[in-house]
């Protein structure tokens, strides 16, 4: 493909006005130094980063971009020049997101970059010998579309739900429903899915830890009067439904999980959790998870610890 000339009729001034009008009024502020004829390149990269942040935090988190076209290179932010590589800029953007404590967005961007490169669609400035070359704009547009596609890359949530379902299956099929059997069923579920290639050994251990904590929270919710809210018939599918079915049927047998320390009941950014309402312990802001997902920092105060309700 040849480079995309879709903005050839726009003046640089028009492009600057359009870029500035898209800036958010609040959120993390990042300076971007745009030199030469690189504004179009920056707009393409900005679209990818904004799409990533929106997807990672359900639209509740934004970045305020501060554009400047003159001055020396900046030490904090991004330097964009006409000869800049779009791929190197996107890699730099993942580093920038981590500096802003937006690890979930950084992980999402990194994952999607790898996936689209593996598909063979390479940006035209990437010095690789295989794959079809596409314009920087087309590459970034494809990447943005991929990130925003709800059916793609919810891998962590799918793996978590699969572990909850497998645990439910193993425990239900056991000859006895005791607390000790529940612990063994959890390990058995993790091992079977690891052997099946669903996730690595390390990832399986981490998912198991998250699931055990979630079981404790659901058990606590039921004991504190949320039993009707957590009725399996109202929950559909997913990890929360699997846990609720077991806790309603054999809550005493799952006492091992229900007796976990209070510290385990606190949800933290970076963990994966089932559906429910997360309330920030610092400012009280509530986030409603309609399905399993990874917990972002609080979009209001950026703190990282939450209580969970249903």
JSON list of C-alpha atoms in Angstrom, two decimals, residues 69-274:
[
{"chain": "A", "resi": 69, "resn": "UNK", "atom": "CA", "xyz": [5.39, 22.81, 17.85]},
{"chain": "A", "resi": 70, "resn": "UNK", "atom": "CA", "xyz": [8.44, 24.81, 18.87]},
{"chain": "A", "resi": 71, "resn": "UNK", "atom": "CA", "xyz": [11.22, 24.53, 21.43]},
{"chain": "A", "resi": 72, "resn": "UNK", "atom": "CA", "xyz": [13.93, 22.11, 22.46]},
{"chain": "A", "resi": 73, "resn": "UNK", "atom": "CA", "xyz": [13.29, 18.41, 22.90]},
{"chain": "A", "resi": 74, "resn": "UNK", "atom": "CA", "xyz": [11.27, 17.67, 26.03]},
{"chain": "A", "resi": 75, "resn": "UNK", "atom": "CA", "xyz": [12.44, 15.23, 28.68]},
{"chain": "A", "resi": 76, "resn": "UNK", "atom": "CA", "xyz": [8.98, 14.31, 29.97]},
{"chain": "A", "resi": 77, "resn": "UNK", "atom": "CA", "xyz": [6.46, 13.38, 27.29]},
{"chain": "A", "resi": 78, "resn": "UNK", "atom": "CA", "xyz": [6.90, 12.47, 23.62]},
{"chain": "A", "resi": 79, "resn": "UNK", "atom": "CA", "xyz": [9.09, 13.99, 20.91]},
{"chain": "A", "resi": 80, "resn": "UNK", "atom": "CA", "xyz": [7.62, 13.54, 17.42]},
{"chain": "A", "resi": 81, "resn": "UNK", "atom": "CA", "xyz": [9.69, 14.30, 14.33]},
{"chain": "A", "resi": 82, "resn": "UNK", "atom": "CA", "xyz": [9.03, 13.77, 10.65]},
{"chain": "A", "resi": 83, "resn": "UNK", "atom": "CA", "xyz": [11.45, 10.83, 10.55]},
{"chain": "A", "resi": 84, "resn": "UNK", "atom": "CA", "xyz": [10.01, 9.22, 13.69]},
{"chain": "A", "resi": 85, "resn": "UNK", "atom": "CA", "xyz": [9.06, 5.56, 13.40]},
{"chain": "A", "resi": 86, "resn": "UNK", "atom": "CA", "xyz": [5.40, 4.93, 14.18]},
{"chain": "A", "resi": 87, "resn": "UNK", "atom": "CA", "xyz": [6.32, 1.61, 15.78]},
{"chain": "A", "resi": 88, "resn": "UNK", "atom": "CA", "xyz": [8.95, 3.18, 18.04]},
{"chain": "A", "resi": 89, "resn": "UNK", "atom": "CA", "xyz": [6.45, 5.90, 19.01]},
{"chain": "A", "resi": 90, "resn": "UNK", "atom": "CA", "xyz": [3.88, 3.28, 20.00]},
{"chain": "A", "resi": 91, "resn": "UNK", "atom": "CA", "xyz": [6.49, 1.41, 22.05]},
{"chain": "A", "resi": 92, "resn": "UNK", "atom": "CA", "xyz": [7.41, 4.73, 23.69]},
{"chain": "A", "resi": 93, "resn": "UNK", "atom": "CA", "xyz": [3.72, 5.24, 24.42]},
{"chain": "A", "resi": 94, "resn": "UNK", "atom": "CA", "xyz": [3.63, 1.99, 26.40]},
{"chain": "A", "resi": 95, "resn": "UNK", "atom": "CA", "xyz": [6.53, 3.27, 28.50]},
{"chain": "A", "resi": 96, "resn": "UNK", "atom": "CA", "xyz": [4.72, 6.58, 28.97]},
{"chain": "A", "resi": 97, "resn": "UNK", "atom": "CA", "xyz": [1.56, 4.80, 30.13]},
{"chain": "A", "resi": 98, "resn": "UNK", "atom": "CA", "xyz": [3.56, 2.91, 32.76]},
{"chain": "A", "resi": 99, "resn": "UNK", "atom": "CA", "xyz": [5.09, 6.19, 33.95]},
{"chain": "A", "resi": 100, "resn": "UNK", "atom": "CA", "xyz": [1.52, 7.43, 34.42]},
{"chain": "A", "resi": 101, "resn": "UNK", "atom": "CA", "xyz": [0.70, 4.28, 36.47]},
{"chain": "A", "resi": 102, "resn": "UNK", "atom": "CA", "xyz": [-1.61, 3.09, 33.71]},
{"chain": "A", "resi": 103, "resn": "UNK", "atom": "CA", "xyz": [-0.22, -0.44, 33.62]},
{"chain": "A", "resi": 104, "resn": "UNK", "atom": "CA", "xyz": [-3.48, -1.97, 32.39]},
{"chain": "A", "resi": 105, "resn": "UNK", "atom": "CA", "xyz": [-3.47, 0.33, 29.34]},
{"chain": "A", "resi": 106, "resn": "UNK", "atom": "CA", "xyz": [0.25, -0.34, 28.76]},
{"chain": "A", "resi": 107, "resn": "UNK", "atom": "CA", "xyz": [-0.35, -4.10, 28.88]},
{"chain": "A", "resi": 108, "resn": "UNK", "atom": "CA", "xyz": [-3.30, -3.78, 26.49]},
{"chain": "A", "resi": 109, "resn": "UNK", "atom": "CA", "xyz": [-1.31, -1.71, 23.98]},
{"chain": "A", "resi": 110, "resn": "UNK", "atom": "CA", "xyz": [1.66, -4.09, 24.16]},
{"chain": "A", "resi": 111, "resn": "UNK", "atom": "CA", "xyz": [-0.58, -7.13, 23.62]},
{"chain": "A", "resi": 112, "resn": "UNK", "atom": "CA", "xyz": [-2.35, -5.59, 20.64]},
{"chain": "A", "resi": 113, "resn": "UNK", "atom": "CA", "xyz": [0.89, -4.42, 19.03]},
{"chain": "A", "resi": 114, "resn": "UNK", "atom": "CA", "xyz": [2.21, -7.97, 19.17]},
{"chain": "A", "resi": 115, "resn": "UNK", "atom": "CA", "xyz": [-1.02, -9.39, 17.79]},
{"chain": "A", "resi": 116, "resn": "UNK", "atom": "CA", "xyz": [-1.25, -7.05, 14.81]},
{"chain": "A", "resi": 117, "resn": "UNK", "atom": "CA", "xyz": [2.42, -7.49, 13.95]},
{"chain": "A", "resi": 118, "resn": "UNK", "atom": "CA", "xyz": [1.99, -11.27, 14.03]},
{"chain": "A", "resi": 119, "resn": "UNK", "atom": "CA", "xyz": [-0.84, -10.86, 11.51]},
{"chain": "A", "resi": 120, "resn": "UNK", "atom": "CA", "xyz": [1.73, -9.61, 8.98]},
{"chain": "A", "resi": 121, "resn": "UNK", "atom": "CA", "xyz": [0.41, -6.05, 8.62]},
{"chain": "A", "resi": 122, "resn": "UNK", "atom": "CA", "xyz": [3.50, -3.94, 9.19]},
{"chain": "A", "resi": 123, "resn": "UNK", "atom": "CA", "xyz": [3.80, -0.14, 9.28]},
{"chain": "A", "resi": 124, "resn": "UNK", "atom": "CA", "xyz": [5.67, 1.11, 6.24]},
{"chain": "A", "resi": 125, "resn": "UNK", "atom": "CA", "xyz": [8.59, 2.42, 8.33]},
{"chain": "A", "resi": 126, "resn": "UNK", "atom": "CA", "xyz": [9.22, -0.89, 10.11]},
{"chain": "A", "resi": 127, "resn": "UNK", "atom": "CA", "xyz": [12.46, -2.45, 8.77]},
{"chain": "A", "resi": 128, "resn": "UNK", "atom": "CA", "xyz": [11.21, -6.05, 8.62]},
{"chain": "A", "resi": 129, "resn": "UNK", "atom": "CA", "xyz": [11.51, -8.36, 5.63]},
{"chain": "A", "resi": 130, "resn": "UNK", "atom": "CA", "xyz": [8.13, -10.11, 5.83]},
{"chain": "A", "resi": 131, "resn": "UNK", "atom": "CA", "xyz": [4.54, -8.97, 5.81]},
{"chain": "A", "resi": 132, "resn": "UNK", "atom": "CA", "xyz": [2.50, -6.45, 3.85]},
{"chain": "A", "resi": 133, "resn": "UNK", "atom": "CA", "xyz": [3.53, -2.82, 4.27]},
{"chain": "A", "resi": 134, "resn": "UNK", "atom": "CA", "xyz": [0.71, -0.42, 5.10]},
{"chain": "A", "resi": 135, "resn": "UNK", "atom": "CA", "xyz": [0.68, 3.33, 5.70]},
{"chain": "A", "resi": 136, "resn": "UNK", "atom": "CA", "xyz": [1.27, 4.57, 9.23]},
{"chain": "A", "resi": 137, "resn": "UNK", "atom": "CA", "xyz": [-2.27, 5.92, 9.31]},
{"chain": "A", "resi": 138, "resn": "UNK", "atom": "CA", "xyz": [-3.79, 2.62, 8.17]},
{"chain": "A", "resi": 139, "resn": "UNK", "atom": "CA", "xyz": [-1.66, 0.69, 10.63]},
{"chain": "A", "resi": 140, "resn": "UNK", "atom": "CA", "xyz": [-2.75, 2.89, 13.55]},
{"chain": "A", "resi": 141, "resn": "UNK", "atom": "CA", "xyz": [-6.38, 2.79, 12.44]},
{"chain": "A", "resi": 142, "resn": "UNK", "atom": "CA", "xyz": [-6.33, -1.01, 12.31]},
{"chain": "A", "resi": 143, "resn": "UNK", "atom": "CA", "xyz": [-4.70, -1.09, 15.73]},
{"chain": "A", "resi": 144, "resn": "UNK", "atom": "CA", "xyz": [-7.33, 1.28, 17.19]},
{"chain": "A", "resi": 145, "resn": "UNK", "atom": "CA", "xyz": [-10.17, -0.77, 15.68]},
{"chain": "A", "resi": 146, "resn": "UNK", "atom": "CA", "xyz": [-8.67, -3.94, 17.10]},
{"chain": "A", "resi": 147, "resn": "UNK", "atom": "CA", "xyz": [-8.31, -2.45, 20.58]},
{"chain": "A", "resi": 148, "resn": "UNK", "atom": "CA", "xyz": [-11.91, -1.22, 20.59]},
{"chain": "A", "resi": 149, "resn": "UNK", "atom": "CA", "xyz": [-13.32, -4.54, 19.37]},
{"chain": "A", "resi": 150, "resn": "UNK", "atom": "CA", "xyz": [-15.16, -5.93, 22.40]},
{"chain": "A", "resi": 151, "resn": "UNK", "atom": "CA", "xyz": [-14.75, -9.50, 21.15]},
{"chain": "A", "resi": 152, "resn": "UNK", "atom": "CA", "xyz": [-10.94, -9.39, 21.14]},
{"chain": "A", "resi": 153, "resn": "UNK", "atom": "CA", "xyz": [-8.31, -9.68, 23.86]},
{"chain": "A", "resi": 154, "resn": "UNK", "atom": "CA", "xyz": [-10.51, -10.04, 26.94]},
{"chain": "A", "resi": 155, "resn": "UNK", "atom": "CA", "xyz": [-8.08, -12.88, 27.59]},
{"chain": "A", "resi": 156, "resn": "UNK", "atom": "CA", "xyz": [-7.57, -12.36, 31.32]},
{"chain": "A", "resi": 157, "resn": "UNK", "atom": "CA", "xyz": [-11.30, -12.23, 32.01]},
{"chain": "A", "resi": 158, "resn": "UNK", "atom": "CA", "xyz": [-11.98, -15.29, 29.86]},
{"chain": "A", "resi": 159, "resn": "UNK", "atom": "CA", "xyz": [-9.23, -17.27, 31.61]},
{"chain": "A", "resi": 160, "resn": "UNK", "atom": "CA", "xyz": [-10.55, -16.22, 35.02]},
{"chain": "A", "resi": 161, "resn": "UNK", "atom": "CA", "xyz": [-14.13, -17.24, 34.15]},
{"chain": "A", "resi": 162, "resn": "UNK", "atom": "CA", "xyz": [-12.82, -20.55, 32.75]},
{"chain": "A", "resi": 163, "resn": "UNK", "atom": "CA", "xyz": [-11.00, -21.27, 36.02]},
{"chain": "A", "resi": 164, "resn": "UNK", "atom": "CA", "xyz": [-14.13, -20.48, 38.05]},
{"chain": "A", "resi": 165, "resn": "UNK", "atom": "CA", "xyz": [-16.23, -22.75, 35.84]},
{"chain": "A", "resi": 166, "resn": "UNK", "atom": "CA", "xyz": [-13.68, -25.56, 36.06]},
{"chain": "A", "resi": 167, "resn": "UNK", "atom": "CA", "xyz": [-13.45, -25.23, 39.83]},
{"chain": "A", "resi": 168, "resn": "UNK", "atom": "CA", "xyz": [-17.24, -25.42, 40.02]},
{"chain": "A", "resi": 169, "resn": "UNK", "atom": "CA", "xyz": [-17.22, -28.54, 37.85]},
{"chain": "A", "resi": 170, "resn": "UNK", "atom": "CA", "xyz": [-14.46, -30.29, 39.82]},
{"chain": "A", "resi": 171, "resn": "UNK", "atom": "CA", "xyz": [-16.05, -29.53, 43.17]},
{"chain": "A", "resi": 172, "resn": "UNK", "atom": "CA", "xyz": [-19.53, -30.61, 42.06]},
{"chain": "A", "resi": 173, "resn": "UNK", "atom": "CA", "xyz": [-18.15, -33.92, 40.72]},
{"chain": "A", "resi": 174, "resn": "UNK", "atom": "CA", "xyz": [-16.22, -34.74, 43.89]},
{"chain": "A", "resi": 175, "resn": "UNK", "atom": "CA", "xyz": [-17.46, -37.60, 46.05]},
{"chain": "A", "resi": 176, "resn": "UNK", "atom": "CA", "xyz": [-17.48, -35.30, 49.08]},
{"chain": "A", "resi": 177, "resn": "UNK", "atom": "CA", "xyz": [-18.11, -31.59, 49.47]},
{"chain": "A", "resi": 178, "resn": "UNK", "atom": "CA", "xyz": [-15.75, -30.69, 52.28]},
{"chain": "A", "resi": 179, "resn": "UNK", "atom": "CA", "xyz": [-13.44, -27.72, 52.77]},
{"chain": "A", "resi": 180, "resn": "UNK", "atom": "CA", "xyz": [-10.42, -29.90, 52.06]},
{"chain": "A", "resi": 181, "resn": "UNK", "atom": "CA", "xyz": [-12.00, -31.18, 48.84]},
{"chain": "A", "resi": 182, "resn": "UNK", "atom": "CA", "xyz": [-12.68, -27.56, 47.81]},
{"chain": "A", "resi": 183, "resn": "UNK", "atom": "CA", "xyz": [-8.97, -26.72, 48.11]},
{"chain": "A", "resi": 184, "resn": "UNK", "atom": "CA", "xyz": [-8.05, -29.78, 46.07]},
{"chain": "A", "resi": 185, "resn": "UNK", "atom": "CA", "xyz": [-10.71, -28.95, 43.46]},
{"chain": "A", "resi": 186, "resn": "UNK", "atom": "CA", "xyz": [-9.23, -25.47, 43.02]},
{"chain": "A", "resi": 187, "resn": "UNK", "atom": "CA", "xyz": [-5.74, -26.90, 42.46]},
{"chain": "A", "resi": 188, "resn": "UNK", "atom": "CA", "xyz": [-7.07, -29.57, 40.15]},
{"chain": "A", "resi": 189, "resn": "UNK", "atom": "CA", "xyz": [-8.94, -27.00, 38.05]},
{"chain": "A", "resi": 190, "resn": "UNK", "atom": "CA", "xyz": [-5.83, -24.84, 37.76]},
{"chain": "A", "resi": 191, "resn": "UNK", "atom": "CA", "xyz": [-3.62, -27.80, 36.78]},
{"chain": "A", "resi": 192, "resn": "UNK", "atom": "CA", "xyz": [-6.05, -29.09, 34.15]},
{"chain": "A", "resi": 193, "resn": "UNK", "atom": "CA", "xyz": [-6.39, -25.71, 32.45]},
{"chain": "A", "resi": 194, "resn": "UNK", "atom": "CA", "xyz": [-2.61, -25.18, 32.58]},
{"chain": "A", "resi": 195, "resn": "UNK", "atom": "CA", "xyz": [-2.02, -28.58, 30.96]},
{"chain": "A", "resi": 196, "resn": "UNK", "atom": "CA", "xyz": [-4.63, -27.71, 28.33]},
{"chain": "A", "resi": 197, "resn": "UNK", "atom": "CA", "xyz": [-2.65, -24.59, 27.44]},
{"chain": "A", "resi": 198, "resn": "UNK", "atom": "CA", "xyz": [-5.23, -22.11, 28.73]},
{"chain": "A", "resi": 199, "resn": "UNK", "atom": "CA", "xyz": [-2.53, -20.23, 30.64]},
{"chain": "A", "resi": 200, "resn": "UNK", "atom": "CA", "xyz": [0.99, -20.61, 32.02]},
{"chain": "A", "resi": 201, "resn": "UNK", "atom": "CA", "xyz": [1.82, -22.11, 35.41]},
{"chain": "A", "resi": 202, "resn": "UNK", "atom": "CA", "xyz": [2.63, -18.66, 36.79]},
{"chain": "A", "resi": 203, "resn": "UNK", "atom": "CA", "xyz": [-0.54, -17.10, 35.37]},
{"chain": "A", "resi": 204, "resn": "UNK", "atom": "CA", "xyz": [-2.62, -19.98, 36.72]},
{"chain": "A", "resi": 205, "resn": "UNK", "atom": "CA", "xyz": [-1.29, -19.45, 40.25]},
{"chain": "A", "resi": 206, "resn": "UNK", "atom": "CA", "xyz": [-2.12, -15.75, 40.06]},
{"chain": "A", "resi": 207, "resn": "UNK", "atom": "CA", "xyz": [-5.63, -16.38, 38.72]},
{"chain": "A", "resi": 208, "resn": "UNK", "atom": "CA", "xyz": [-6.18, -18.95, 41.47]},
{"chain": "A", "resi": 209, "resn": "UNK", "atom": "CA", "xyz": [-5.19, -16.37, 44.09]},
{"chain": "A", "resi": 210, "resn": "UNK", "atom": "CA", "xyz": [-7.62, -13.82, 42.63]},
{"chain": "A", "resi": 211, "resn": "UNK", "atom": "CA", "xyz": [-10.40, -16.41, 42.52]},
{"chain": "A", "resi": 212, "resn": "UNK", "atom": "CA", "xyz": [-9.84, -17.48, 46.14]},
{"chain": "A", "resi": 213, "resn": "UNK", "atom": "CA", "xyz": [-10.08, -13.85, 47.24]},
{"chain": "A", "resi": 214, "resn": "UNK", "atom": "CA", "xyz": [-13.23, -13.38, 45.16]},
{"chain": "A", "resi": 215, "resn": "UNK", "atom": "CA", "xyz": [-14.80, -16.46, 46.77]},
{"chain": "A", "resi": 216, "resn": "UNK", "atom": "CA", "xyz": [-14.15, -14.90, 50.17]},
{"chain": "A", "resi": 217, "resn": "UNK", "atom": "CA", "xyz": [-15.80, -11.65, 49.09]},
{"chain": "A", "resi": 218, "resn": "UNK", "atom": "CA", "xyz": [-18.87, -13.42, 47.68]},
{"chain": "A", "resi": 219, "resn": "UNK", "atom": "CA", "xyz": [-19.16, -15.52, 50.83]},
{"chain": "A", "resi": 220, "resn": "UNK", "atom": "CA", "xyz": [-18.96, -12.37, 52.92]},
{"chain": "A", "resi": 221, "resn": "UNK", "atom": "CA", "xyz": [-21.59, -10.70, 50.72]},
{"chain": "A", "resi": 222, "resn": "UNK", "atom": "CA", "xyz": [-23.97, -13.61, 51.21]},
{"chain": "A", "resi": 223, "resn": "UNK", "atom": "CA", "xyz": [-23.41, -13.64, 54.97]},
{"chain": "A", "resi": 224, "resn": "UNK", "atom": "CA", "xyz": [-24.05, -9.89, 55.18]},
{"chain": "A", "resi": 225, "resn": "UNK", "atom": "CA", "xyz": [-27.46, -10.05, 53.56]},
{"chain": "A", "resi": 226, "resn": "UNK", "atom": "CA", "xyz": [-26.75, -9.89, 49.84]},
{"chain": "A", "resi": 227, "resn": "UNK", "atom": "CA", "xyz": [-27.99, -13.43, 49.33]},
{"chain": "A", "resi": 228, "resn": "UNK", "atom": "CA", "xyz": [-30.85, -12.41, 47.05]},
{"chain": "A", "resi": 229, "resn": "UNK", "atom": "CA", "xyz": [-28.60, -10.16, 44.94]},
{"chain": "A", "resi": 230, "resn": "UNK", "atom": "CA", "xyz": [-26.24, -13.10, 44.58]},
{"chain": "A", "resi": 231, "resn": "UNK", "atom": "CA", "xyz": [-28.92, -15.60, 43.68]},
{"chain": "A", "resi": 232, "resn": "UNK", "atom": "CA", "xyz": [-27.53, -17.74, 40.82]},
{"chain": "A", "resi": 233, "resn": "UNK", "atom": "CA", "xyz": [-30.78, -17.42, 38.88]},
{"chain": "A", "resi": 234, "resn": "UNK", "atom": "CA", "xyz": [-30.14, -13.67, 38.54]},
{"chain": "A", "resi": 235, "resn": "UNK", "atom": "CA", "xyz": [-26.49, -13.77, 37.54]},
{"chain": "A", "resi": 236, "resn": "UNK", "atom": "CA", "xyz": [-26.36, -15.45, 34.14]},
{"chain": "A", "resi": 237, "resn": "UNK", "atom": "CA", "xyz": [-22.88, -16.76, 33.33]},
{"chain": "A", "resi": 238, "resn": "UNK", "atom": "CA", "xyz": [-19.33, -15.97, 34.39]},
{"chain": "A", "resi": 239, "resn": "UNK", "atom": "CA", "xyz": [-17.20, -16.35, 37.50]},
{"chain": "A", "resi": 240, "resn": "UNK", "atom": "CA", "xyz": [-19.70, -14.69, 39.85]},
{"chain": "A", "resi": 241, "resn": "UNK", "atom": "CA", "xyz": [-22.45, -17.09, 38.81]},
{"chain": "A", "resi": 242, "resn": "UNK", "atom": "CA", "xyz": [-20.20, -20.12, 39.30]},
{"chain": "A", "resi": 243, "resn": "UNK", "atom": "CA", "xyz": [-19.12, -18.99, 42.76]},
{"chain": "A", "resi": 244, "resn": "UNK", "atom": "CA", "xyz": [-22.63, -18.09, 43.80]},
{"chain": "A", "resi": 245, "resn": "UNK", "atom": "CA", "xyz": [-23.99, -21.52, 42.83]},
{"chain": "A", "resi": 246, "resn": "UNK", "atom": "CA", "xyz": [-21.45, -23.25, 45.04]},
{"chain": "A", "resi": 247, "resn": "UNK", "atom": "CA", "xyz": [-21.84, -20.89, 47.99]},
{"chain": "A", "resi": 248, "resn": "UNK", "atom": "CA", "xyz": [-25.62, -21.16, 47.99]},
{"chain": "A", "resi": 249, "resn": "UNK", "atom": "CA", "xyz": [-25.44, -24.94, 47.87]},
{"chain": "A", "resi": 250, "resn": "UNK", "atom": "CA", "xyz": [-22.44, -25.77, 50.08]},
{"chain": "A", "resi": 251, "resn": "UNK", "atom": "CA", "xyz": [-21.35, -22.62, 51.90]},
{"chain": "A", "resi": 252, "resn": "UNK", "atom": "CA", "xyz": [-20.00, -24.54, 54.90]},
{"chain": "A", "resi": 253, "resn": "UNK", "atom": "CA", "xyz": [-17.79, -26.69, 52.69]},
{"chain": "A", "resi": 254, "resn": "UNK", "atom": "CA", "xyz": [-16.22, -23.54, 51.23]},
{"chain": "A", "resi": 255, "resn": "UNK", "atom": "CA", "xyz": [-15.42, -22.09, 54.65]},
{"chain": "A", "resi": 256, "resn": "UNK", "atom": "CA", "xyz": [-11.70, -22.33, 53.82]},
{"chain": "A", "resi": 257, "resn": "UNK", "atom": "CA", "xyz": [-12.13, -19.44, 51.41]},
{"chain": "A", "resi": 258, "resn": "UNK", "atom": "CA", "xyz": [-14.65, -17.53, 53.52]},
{"chain": "A", "resi": 259, "resn": "UNK", "atom": "CA", "xyz": [-12.22, -17.44, 56.45]},
{"chain": "A", "resi": 260, "resn": "UNK", "atom": "CA", "xyz": [-9.46, -15.66, 54.55]},
{"chain": "A", "resi": 261, "resn": "UNK", "atom": "CA", "xyz": [-7.91, -12.65, 56.27]},
{"chain": "A", "resi": 262, "resn": "UNK", "atom": "CA", "xyz": [-9.65, -9.29, 55.95]},
{"chain": "A", "resi": 263, "resn": "UNK", "atom": "CA", "xyz": [-6.71, -8.02, 53.88]},
{"chain": "A", "resi": 264, "resn": "UNK", "atom": "CA", "xyz": [-7.71, -10.48, 51.17]},
{"chain": "A", "resi": 265, "resn": "UNK", "atom": "CA", "xyz": [-11.14, -8.88, 50.98]},
{"chain": "A", "resi": 266, "resn": "UNK", "atom": "CA", "xyz": [-9.66, -5.61, 49.74]},
{"chain": "A", "resi": 267, "resn": "UNK", "atom": "CA", "xyz": [-9.63, -5.39, 45.95]},
{"chain": "A", "resi": 268, "resn": "UNK", "atom": "CA", "xyz": [-6.52, -3.83, 44.41]},
{"chain": "A", "resi": 269, "resn": "UNK", "atom": "CA", "xyz": [-5.75, -2.33, 41.02]},
{"chain": "A", "resi": 270, "resn": "UNK", "atom": "CA", "xyz": [-4.24, -4.91, 38.69]},
{"chain": "A", "resi": 271, "resn": "UNK", "atom": "CA", "xyz": [-6.27, -7.79, 40.12]},
{"chain": "A", "resi": 272, "resn": "UNK", "atom": "CA", "xyz": [-8.97, -9.55, 38.14]},
{"chain": "A", "resi": 273, "resn": "UNK", "atom": "CA", "xyz": [-12.38, -9.72, 39.75]},
{"chain": "A", "resi": 274, "resn": "UNK", "atom": "CA", "xyz": [-15.90, -10.85, 38.94]}
]
